[in-house]
Amino acid sequence: MSTLTRDPARTAPAGPTRNNWIPRLGGPVWLVWRQHRAAFWTLIAVTLIGTLVMLWLRGQMMDFLAAQDPASRRSGGLPPEFETYVNPLFSIGSYLGYIPVLAGVLLGAPLFAGDLESGTAKLVTSQSVSRLRWLITKLALPAAMLALSTGVLTAVLTWWWDPVKGLSSGLIWTAFFSVTGVTPVAYALLTFTVGAAVGMLLRRTLVSMVVTLGIVGAIGFVWSEVWRKLGHTMSISTDKGVGHGAVPPELPAQAEQQGQGTYFLTDSGGRLDWTTCLDKMDNDRAHTACLESKHVVGWSLDYLPVSQMHTMQWLGAGIMLALSAAVVAFVILWGRKRLL
């Protein structure tokens, strides 16, 4: 009589093994990923490729700077060849400026409009998933992917630009204000949520994309007009006269001049427009006498210093995130009552 032994490995049930440590998507999260997987994979691919390209270009630039005399770098006396490294930095920064447009038009506008137009929204909300859960998941997953992708790209761009800012006129901080730091992430989230709200209201994908493009363009115009007002304008002046040999004040390094130009400073501390006594410019003696009659003692300039950049970016990002939260609240409240 023999005893039969069983091998546990052979008697284990057939089928694929699963690793418990691997996260698995399910429910609304899986559905949203499935619906927008093309956009998500595109975001991932663009992020990876863009990061690798910027790392490579930054390495080339830093090798070039390392070969230069440190004294020439501090004095701004870099050779003309340095511009060949500046142009890609400026160009890629300009390309990243289109992220908010693409986020609103290509990701935000079709988000709900596509489901409402195809009837998917009615199918999903008729299942066991609540309408609120579907709305939150539908917004949260693309927003997280967008914030991660934008944050990585702008962080690498900021790291690339930071060691050379101010070394060229094309690298002044105001040219990179909206594409570095926290601003691009908040900007992209704002346009994304605006696009989602437009799509929910209009219920047609193509129409929503066109309307969103117009709204995002308007947002961009308003932003370009107001972001400098987030900072505190400072002034610098002289009191050595404006005649022969007198020179206007020199702005601090990397500062951007504000206003319409140089103002005349009077002995009482007031300022006059640069066009004061302009009609006497043809006669030096008459021009000087005109300025003296108005008690002009020097020049005055308004400027924004680079030291305010980060504060302005955080303030602008806070405003955009607050607007995004208001749009999200509108989408959820409207969607719960009038989605179908």
GROMACS .gro file of C-alpha atoms in nm:
model
  340
    1MET     CA    1   0.000   0.000   0.000
    2SER     CA    2   0.145   0.329  -0.099
    3THR     CA    3   0.078   0.679   0.013
    4LEU     CA    4   0.008   0.941  -0.252
    5THR     CA    5   0.138   1.291  -0.187
    6ARG     CA    6   0.012   1.597  -0.361
    7ASP     CA    7   0.227   1.883  -0.482
    8PRO     CA    8   0.058   2.212  -0.379
    9ALA     CA    9   0.202   2.384  -0.685
   10ARG     CA   10   0.033   2.131  -0.914
   11THR     CA   11  -0.300   2.142  -0.740
   12ALA     CA   12  -0.321   2.522  -0.736
   13PRO     CA   13  -0.611   2.655  -0.937
   14ALA     CA   14  -0.532   2.750  -1.294
   15GLY     CA   15  -0.536   3.115  -1.396
   16PRO     CA   16  -0.313   3.420  -1.393
   17THR     CA   17  -0.147   3.515  -1.070
   18ARG     CA   18  -0.197   3.863  -0.934
   19ASN     CA   19   0.042   4.076  -0.737
   20ASN     CA   20  -0.144   4.243  -0.458
   21TRP     CA   21   0.100   4.533  -0.451
   22ILE     CA   22   0.009   4.644  -0.804
   23PRO     CA   23  -0.271   4.905  -0.792
   24ARG     CA   24  -0.569   4.819  -1.007
   25LEU     CA   25  -0.814   5.064  -1.155
   26GLY     CA   26  -1.179   4.994  -1.109
   27GLY     CA   27  -1.520   5.156  -1.126
   28PRO     CA   28  -1.540   5.516  -1.246
   29VAL     CA   29  -1.162   5.558  -1.235
   30TRP     CA   30  -1.113   5.275  -1.482
   31LEU     CA   31  -1.390   5.414  -1.703
   32VAL     CA   32  -1.242   5.765  -1.712
   33TRP     CA   33  -0.895   5.626  -1.785
   34ARG     CA   34  -1.037   5.407  -2.059
   35GLN     CA   35  -1.227   5.694  -2.217
   36HIS     CA   36  -0.935   5.936  -2.220
   37ARG     CA   37  -0.640   5.700  -2.235
   38ALA     CA   38  -0.519   5.849  -2.564
   39ALA     CA   39  -0.496   6.195  -2.408
   40PHE     CA   40  -0.335   6.057  -2.091
   41TRP     CA   41  -0.071   5.857  -2.279
   42THR     CA   42  -0.002   6.162  -2.494
   43LEU     CA   43   0.054   6.369  -2.180
   44ILE     CA   44   0.292   6.106  -2.044
   45ALA     CA   45   0.483   6.082  -2.372
   46VAL     CA   46   0.512   6.460  -2.413
   47THR     CA   47   0.630   6.493  -2.054
   48LEU     CA   48   0.899   6.228  -2.093
   49ILE     CA   49   1.023   6.351  -2.430
   50GLY     CA   50   1.013   6.716  -2.328
   51THR     CA   51   1.201   6.643  -2.006
   52LEU     CA   52   1.475   6.448  -2.184
   53VAL     CA   53   1.516   6.718  -2.450
   54MET     CA   54   1.542   6.996  -2.190
   55LEU     CA   55   1.789   6.797  -1.980
   56TRP     CA   56   2.009   6.741  -2.285
   57LEU     CA   57   1.998   7.106  -2.394
   58ARG     CA   58   2.067   7.226  -2.041
   59GLY     CA   59   2.369   6.998  -2.021
   60GLN     CA   60   2.508   7.149  -2.341
   61MET     CA   61   2.452   7.502  -2.213
   62MET     CA   62   2.616   7.435  -1.877
   63ASP     CA   63   2.919   7.276  -2.051
   64PHE     CA   64   2.953   7.593  -2.262
   65LEU     CA   65   2.931   7.818  -1.956
   66ALA     CA   66   3.181   7.605  -1.764
   67ALA     CA   67   3.433   7.665  -2.042
   68GLN     CA   68   3.397   8.044  -2.014
   69ASP     CA   69   3.583   8.281  -1.785
   70PRO     CA   70   3.374   8.332  -1.468
   71ALA     CA   71   3.455   8.704  -1.476
   72SER     CA   72   3.304   8.743  -1.824
   73ARG     CA   73   2.994   8.558  -1.711
   74ARG     CA   74   2.943   8.793  -1.416
   75SER     CA   75   2.999   9.102  -1.628
   76GLY     CA   76   2.768   8.989  -1.907
   77GLY     CA   77   3.057   8.965  -2.154
   78LEU     CA   78   2.970   8.622  -2.289
   79PRO     CA   79   3.057   8.554  -2.654
   80PRO     CA   80   2.791   8.571  -2.927
   81GLU     CA   81   2.784   8.190  -2.943
   82PHE     CA   82   2.591   8.194  -2.617
   83GLU     CA   83   2.282   8.303  -2.810
   84THR     CA   84   2.271   7.960  -2.975
   85TYR     CA   85   2.194   7.820  -2.629
   86VAL     CA   86   1.953   8.099  -2.542
   87ASN     CA   87   1.729   8.052  -2.846
   88PRO     CA   88   1.621   7.691  -2.763
   89LEU     CA   89   1.549   7.793  -2.404
   90PHE     CA   90   1.332   8.082  -2.513
   91SER     CA   91   1.160   7.874  -2.784
   92ILE     CA   92   1.070   7.584  -2.554
   93GLY     CA   93   0.947   7.830  -2.295
   94SER     CA   94   0.720   7.978  -2.562
   95TYR     CA   95   0.592   7.632  -2.657
   96LEU     CA   96   0.506   7.552  -2.296
   97GLY     CA   97   0.301   7.870  -2.292
   98TYR     CA   98   0.046   7.686  -2.510
   99ILE     CA   99  -0.025   7.424  -2.242
  100PRO     CA  100  -0.323   7.617  -2.097
  101VAL     CA  101  -0.476   7.649  -2.445
  102LEU     CA  102  -0.439   7.277  -2.517
  103ALA     CA  103  -0.562   7.187  -2.167
  104GLY     CA  104  -0.884   7.382  -2.214
  105VAL     CA  105  -0.958   7.299  -2.578
  106LEU     CA  106  -0.840   6.939  -2.617
  107LEU     CA  107  -0.885   6.801  -2.266
  108GLY     CA  108  -1.143   7.016  -2.087
  109ALA     CA  109  -1.400   7.090  -2.357
  110PRO     CA  110  -1.459   6.726  -2.469
  111LEU     CA  111  -1.460   6.594  -2.113
  112PHE     CA  112  -1.837   6.615  -2.054
  113ALA     CA  113  -1.950   6.726  -2.399
  114GLY     CA  114  -1.841   6.396  -2.553
  115ASP     CA  115  -2.034   6.189  -2.298
  116LEU     CA  116  -2.344   6.405  -2.324
  117GLU     CA  117  -2.336   6.401  -2.702
  118SER     CA  118  -2.287   6.023  -2.729
  119GLY     CA  119  -2.523   5.928  -2.446
  120THR     CA  120  -2.249   5.776  -2.230
  121ALA     CA  121  -2.340   6.008  -1.943
  122LYS     CA  122  -2.694   5.870  -1.930
  123LEU     CA  123  -2.563   5.513  -1.933
  124VAL     CA  124  -2.310   5.572  -1.657
  125THR     CA  125  -2.546   5.759  -1.425
  126SER     CA  126  -2.810   5.487  -1.465
  127GLN     CA  127  -2.575   5.235  -1.303
  128SER     CA  128  -2.486   5.195  -0.937
  129VAL     CA  129  -2.237   5.482  -0.952
  130SER     CA  130  -2.377   5.803  -0.811
  131ARG     CA  131  -2.381   6.113  -1.027
  132LEU     CA  132  -2.164   6.303  -0.776
  133ARG     CA  133  -1.897   6.032  -0.772
  134TRP     CA  134  -1.888   6.022  -1.150
  135LEU     CA  135  -1.854   6.400  -1.175
  136ILE     CA  136  -1.571   6.414  -0.921
  137THR     CA  137  -1.382   6.126  -1.082
  138LYS     CA  138  -1.434   6.270  -1.427
  139LEU     CA  139  -1.273   6.597  -1.315
  140ALA     CA  140  -1.012   6.470  -1.070
  141LEU     CA  141  -0.826   6.214  -1.282
  142PRO     CA  142  -0.758   6.440  -1.585
  143ALA     CA  143  -0.679   6.731  -1.354
  144ALA     CA  144  -0.424   6.521  -1.164
  145MET     CA  145  -0.262   6.401  -1.486
  146LEU     CA  146  -0.253   6.755  -1.624
  147ALA     CA  147  -0.109   6.905  -1.304
  148LEU     CA  148   0.160   6.635  -1.285
  149SER     CA  149   0.263   6.671  -1.649
  150THR     CA  150   0.265   7.052  -1.640
  151GLY     CA  151   0.446   7.058  -1.307
  152VAL     CA  152   0.726   6.830  -1.429
  153LEU     CA  153   0.779   7.022  -1.755
  154THR     CA  154   0.781   7.364  -1.592
  155ALA     CA  155   1.005   7.244  -1.307
  156VAL     CA  156   1.264   7.126  -1.557
  157LEU     CA  157   1.233   7.449  -1.756
  158THR     CA  158   1.278   7.652  -1.437
  159TRP     CA  159   1.588   7.449  -1.349
  160TRP     CA  160   1.724   7.507  -1.700
  161TRP     CA  161   1.659   7.882  -1.695
  162ASP     CA  162   1.755   7.961  -1.335
  163PRO     CA  163   2.139   7.963  -1.368
  164VAL     CA  164   2.135   8.190  -1.676
  165LYS     CA  165   1.850   8.432  -1.605
  166GLY     CA  166   1.964   8.784  -1.668
  167LEU     CA  167   2.269   8.685  -1.874
  168SER     CA  168   2.089   8.784  -2.195
  169SER     CA  169   1.813   9.029  -2.283
  170GLY     CA  170   1.602   8.734  -2.402
  171LEU     CA  171   1.625   8.568  -2.061
  172ILE     CA  172   1.474   8.846  -1.851
  173TRP     CA  173   1.242   8.716  -1.579
  174THR     CA  174   0.930   8.876  -1.722
  175ALA     CA  175   0.963   8.663  -2.037
  176PHE     CA  176   0.951   8.345  -1.825
  177PHE     CA  177   0.703   8.458  -1.561
  178SER     CA  178   0.406   8.258  -1.691
  179VAL     CA  179   0.598   7.940  -1.784
  180THR     CA  180   0.804   7.880  -1.470
  181GLY     CA  181   0.726   7.813  -1.107
  182VAL     CA  182   0.371   7.737  -0.992
  183THR     CA  183   0.192   7.964  -1.239
  184PRO     CA  184   0.166   7.720  -1.536
  185VAL     CA  185   0.005   7.448  -1.324
  186ALA     CA  186  -0.263   7.681  -1.188
  187TYR     CA  187  -0.315   7.835  -1.532
  188ALA     CA  188  -0.363   7.493  -1.697
  189LEU     CA  189  -0.608   7.381  -1.428
  190LEU     CA  190  -0.810   7.700  -1.474
  191THR     CA  191  -0.846   7.658  -1.851
  192PHE     CA  192  -0.917   7.287  -1.808
  193THR     CA  193  -1.204   7.347  -1.567
  194VAL     CA  194  -1.341   7.630  -1.781
  195GLY     CA  195  -1.338   7.398  -2.082
  196ALA     CA  196  -1.517   7.127  -1.882
  197ALA     CA  197  -1.787   7.374  -1.775
  198VAL     CA  198  -1.836   7.495  -2.132
  199GLY     CA  199  -1.869   7.137  -2.254
  200MET     CA  200  -2.127   7.058  -1.988
  201LEU     CA  201  -2.335   7.360  -2.081
  202LEU     CA  202  -2.315   7.330  -2.461
  203ARG     CA  203  -2.324   6.946  -2.483
  204ARG     CA  204  -2.157   6.943  -2.827
  205THR     CA  205  -1.789   6.858  -2.855
  206LEU     CA  206  -1.687   7.066  -3.156
  207VAL     CA  207  -1.890   7.370  -3.053
  208SER     CA  208  -1.751   7.347  -2.700
  209MET     CA  209  -1.394   7.334  -2.829
  210VAL     CA  210  -1.444   7.644  -3.044
  211VAL     CA  211  -1.611   7.840  -2.764
  212THR     CA  212  -1.346   7.729  -2.515
  213LEU     CA  213  -1.074   7.848  -2.751
  214GLY     CA  214  -1.227   8.194  -2.751
  215ILE     CA  215  -1.267   8.202  -2.373
  216VAL     CA  216  -0.912   8.078  -2.314
  217GLY     CA  217  -0.786   8.346  -2.552
  218ALA     CA  218  -0.974   8.607  -2.350
  219ILE     CA  219  -0.829   8.470  -2.027
  220GLY     CA  220  -0.481   8.491  -2.177
  221PHE     CA  221  -0.535   8.852  -2.280
  222VAL     CA  222  -0.659   8.950  -1.933
  223TRP     CA  223  -0.370   8.769  -1.769
  224SER     CA  224  -0.113   8.945  -1.989
  225GLU     CA  225  -0.264   9.279  -1.889
  226VAL     CA  226  -0.291   9.226  -1.513
  227TRP     CA  227  -0.008   9.000  -1.397
  228ARG     CA  228   0.238   9.288  -1.357
  229LYS     CA  229  -0.011   9.453  -1.123
  230LEU     CA  230   0.041   9.164  -0.880
  231GLY     CA  231   0.375   9.320  -0.787
  232HIS     CA  232   0.461   9.639  -0.604
  233THR     CA  233   0.606   9.896  -0.843
  234MET     CA  234   0.919  10.060  -0.707
  235SER     CA  235   1.084  10.389  -0.805
  236ILE     CA  236   1.438  10.511  -0.843
  237SER     CA  237   1.531  10.876  -0.896
  238THR     CA  238   1.813  11.131  -0.919
  239ASP     CA  239   1.832  11.493  -0.801
  240LYS     CA  240   2.141  11.612  -0.991
  241GLY     CA  241   1.953  11.798  -1.258
  242VAL     CA  242   1.871  11.701  -1.615
  243GLY     CA  243   2.112  11.925  -1.802
  244HIS     CA  244   2.444  11.853  -1.972
  245GLY     CA  245   2.633  11.569  -1.803
  246ALA     CA  246   2.341  11.447  -1.597
  247VAL     CA  247   2.229  11.091  -1.663
  248PRO     CA  248   1.904  10.909  -1.578
  249PRO     CA  249   1.914  10.657  -1.293
  250GLU     CA  250   2.025  10.304  -1.373
  251LEU     CA  251   1.779  10.025  -1.298
  252PRO     CA  252   1.882   9.734  -1.074
  253ALA     CA  253   1.993   9.414  -1.244
  254GLN     CA  254   1.709   9.222  -1.417
  255ALA     CA  255   1.453   9.488  -1.329
  256GLU     CA  256   1.183   9.572  -1.584
  257GLN     CA  257   1.095   9.936  -1.637
  258GLN     CA  258   0.728  10.023  -1.596
  259GLY     CA  259   0.517  10.312  -1.718
  260GLN     CA  260   0.564  10.519  -2.031
  261GLY     CA  261   0.930  10.605  -1.978
  262THR     CA  262   1.142  10.842  -1.773
  263TYR     CA  263   0.965  11.104  -1.560
  264PHE     CA  264   1.094  11.441  -1.451
  265LEU     CA  265   1.132  11.478  -1.073
  266THR     CA  266   1.052  11.814  -0.912
  267ASP     CA  267   1.199  11.960  -0.593
  268SER     CA  268   0.869  11.891  -0.412
  269GLY     CA  269   0.889  11.519  -0.491
  270GLY     CA  270   0.627  11.535  -0.765
  271ARG     CA  271   0.674  11.391  -1.110
  272LEU     CA  272   0.609  11.534  -1.455
  273ASP     CA  273   0.561  11.345  -1.780
  274TRP     CA  274   0.863  11.317  -2.009
  275THR     CA  275   0.676  11.526  -2.269
  276THR     CA  276   0.700  11.831  -2.040
  277CYS     CA  277   0.860  12.120  -2.231
  278LEU     CA  278   0.882  11.899  -2.538
  279ASP     CA  279   0.794  12.194  -2.761
  280LYS     CA  280   1.115  12.370  -2.644
  281MET     CA  281   1.351  12.085  -2.737
  282ASP     CA  282   1.486  12.267  -3.044
  283ASN     CA  283   1.636  12.539  -2.823
  284ASP     CA  284   1.857  12.412  -2.539
  285ARG     CA  285   1.844  12.738  -2.346
  286ALA     CA  286   1.464  12.766  -2.376
  287HIS     CA  287   1.421  12.398  -2.283
  288THR     CA  288   1.639  12.437  -1.976
  289ALA     CA  289   1.456  12.751  -1.870
  290CYS     CA  290   1.121  12.575  -1.911
  291LEU     CA  291   1.229  12.285  -1.690
  292GLU     CA  292   1.372  12.522  -1.429
  293SER     CA  293   1.044  12.711  -1.419
  294LYS     CA  294   0.874  12.384  -1.329
  295HIS     CA  295   1.136  12.314  -1.058
  296VAL     CA  296   1.270  11.998  -1.224
  297VAL     CA  297   1.570  11.857  -1.033
  298GLY     CA  298   1.618  11.511  -1.183
  299TRP     CA  299   1.468  11.197  -1.329
  300SER     CA  300   1.251  10.921  -1.188
  301LEU     CA  301   1.185  10.567  -1.311
  302ASP     CA  302   0.932  10.301  -1.211
  303TYR     CA  303   1.033   9.934  -1.220
  304LEU     CA  304   0.950   9.583  -1.106
  305PRO     CA  305   1.242   9.401  -0.940
  306VAL     CA  306   1.316   9.034  -1.000
  307SER     CA  307   1.296   8.977  -0.622
  308GLN     CA  308   0.915   8.998  -0.644
  309MET     CA  309   0.883   8.727  -0.907
  310HIS     CA  310   0.805   8.432  -0.680
  311THR     CA  311   0.561   8.629  -0.465
  312MET     CA  312   0.377   8.744  -0.777
  313GLN     CA  313   0.367   8.390  -0.914
  314TRP     CA  314   0.220   8.247  -0.594
  315LEU     CA  315  -0.034   8.527  -0.576
  316GLY     CA  316  -0.136   8.476  -0.938
  317ALA     CA  317  -0.153   8.099  -0.891
  318GLY     CA  318  -0.371   8.143  -0.582
  319ILE     CA  319  -0.617   8.358  -0.775
  320MET     CA  320  -0.631   8.106  -1.060
  321LEU     CA  321  -0.680   7.813  -0.825
  322ALA     CA  322  -0.959   7.998  -0.647
  323LEU     CA  323  -1.130   8.060  -0.981
  324SER     CA  324  -1.079   7.693  -1.073
  325ALA     CA  325  -1.240   7.584  -0.747
  326ALA     CA  326  -1.538   7.811  -0.818
  327VAL     CA  327  -1.576   7.659  -1.166
  328VAL     CA  328  -1.553   7.306  -1.024
  329ALA     CA  329  -1.822   7.388  -0.768
  330PHE     CA  330  -2.043   7.516  -1.049
  331VAL     CA  331  -1.984   7.201  -1.257
  332ILE     CA  332  -2.074   6.972  -0.967
  333LEU     CA  333  -2.381   7.167  -0.862
  334TRP     CA  334  -2.507   7.202  -1.221
  335GLY     CA  335  -2.420   6.843  -1.306
  336ARG     CA  336  -2.604   6.695  -1.010
  337LYS     CA  337  -2.928   6.871  -1.106
  338ARG     CA  338  -2.924   6.925  -1.482
  339LEU     CA  339  -2.668   6.690  -1.629
  340LEU     CA  340  -2.917   6.483  -1.830
   0.00000   0.00000   0.00000
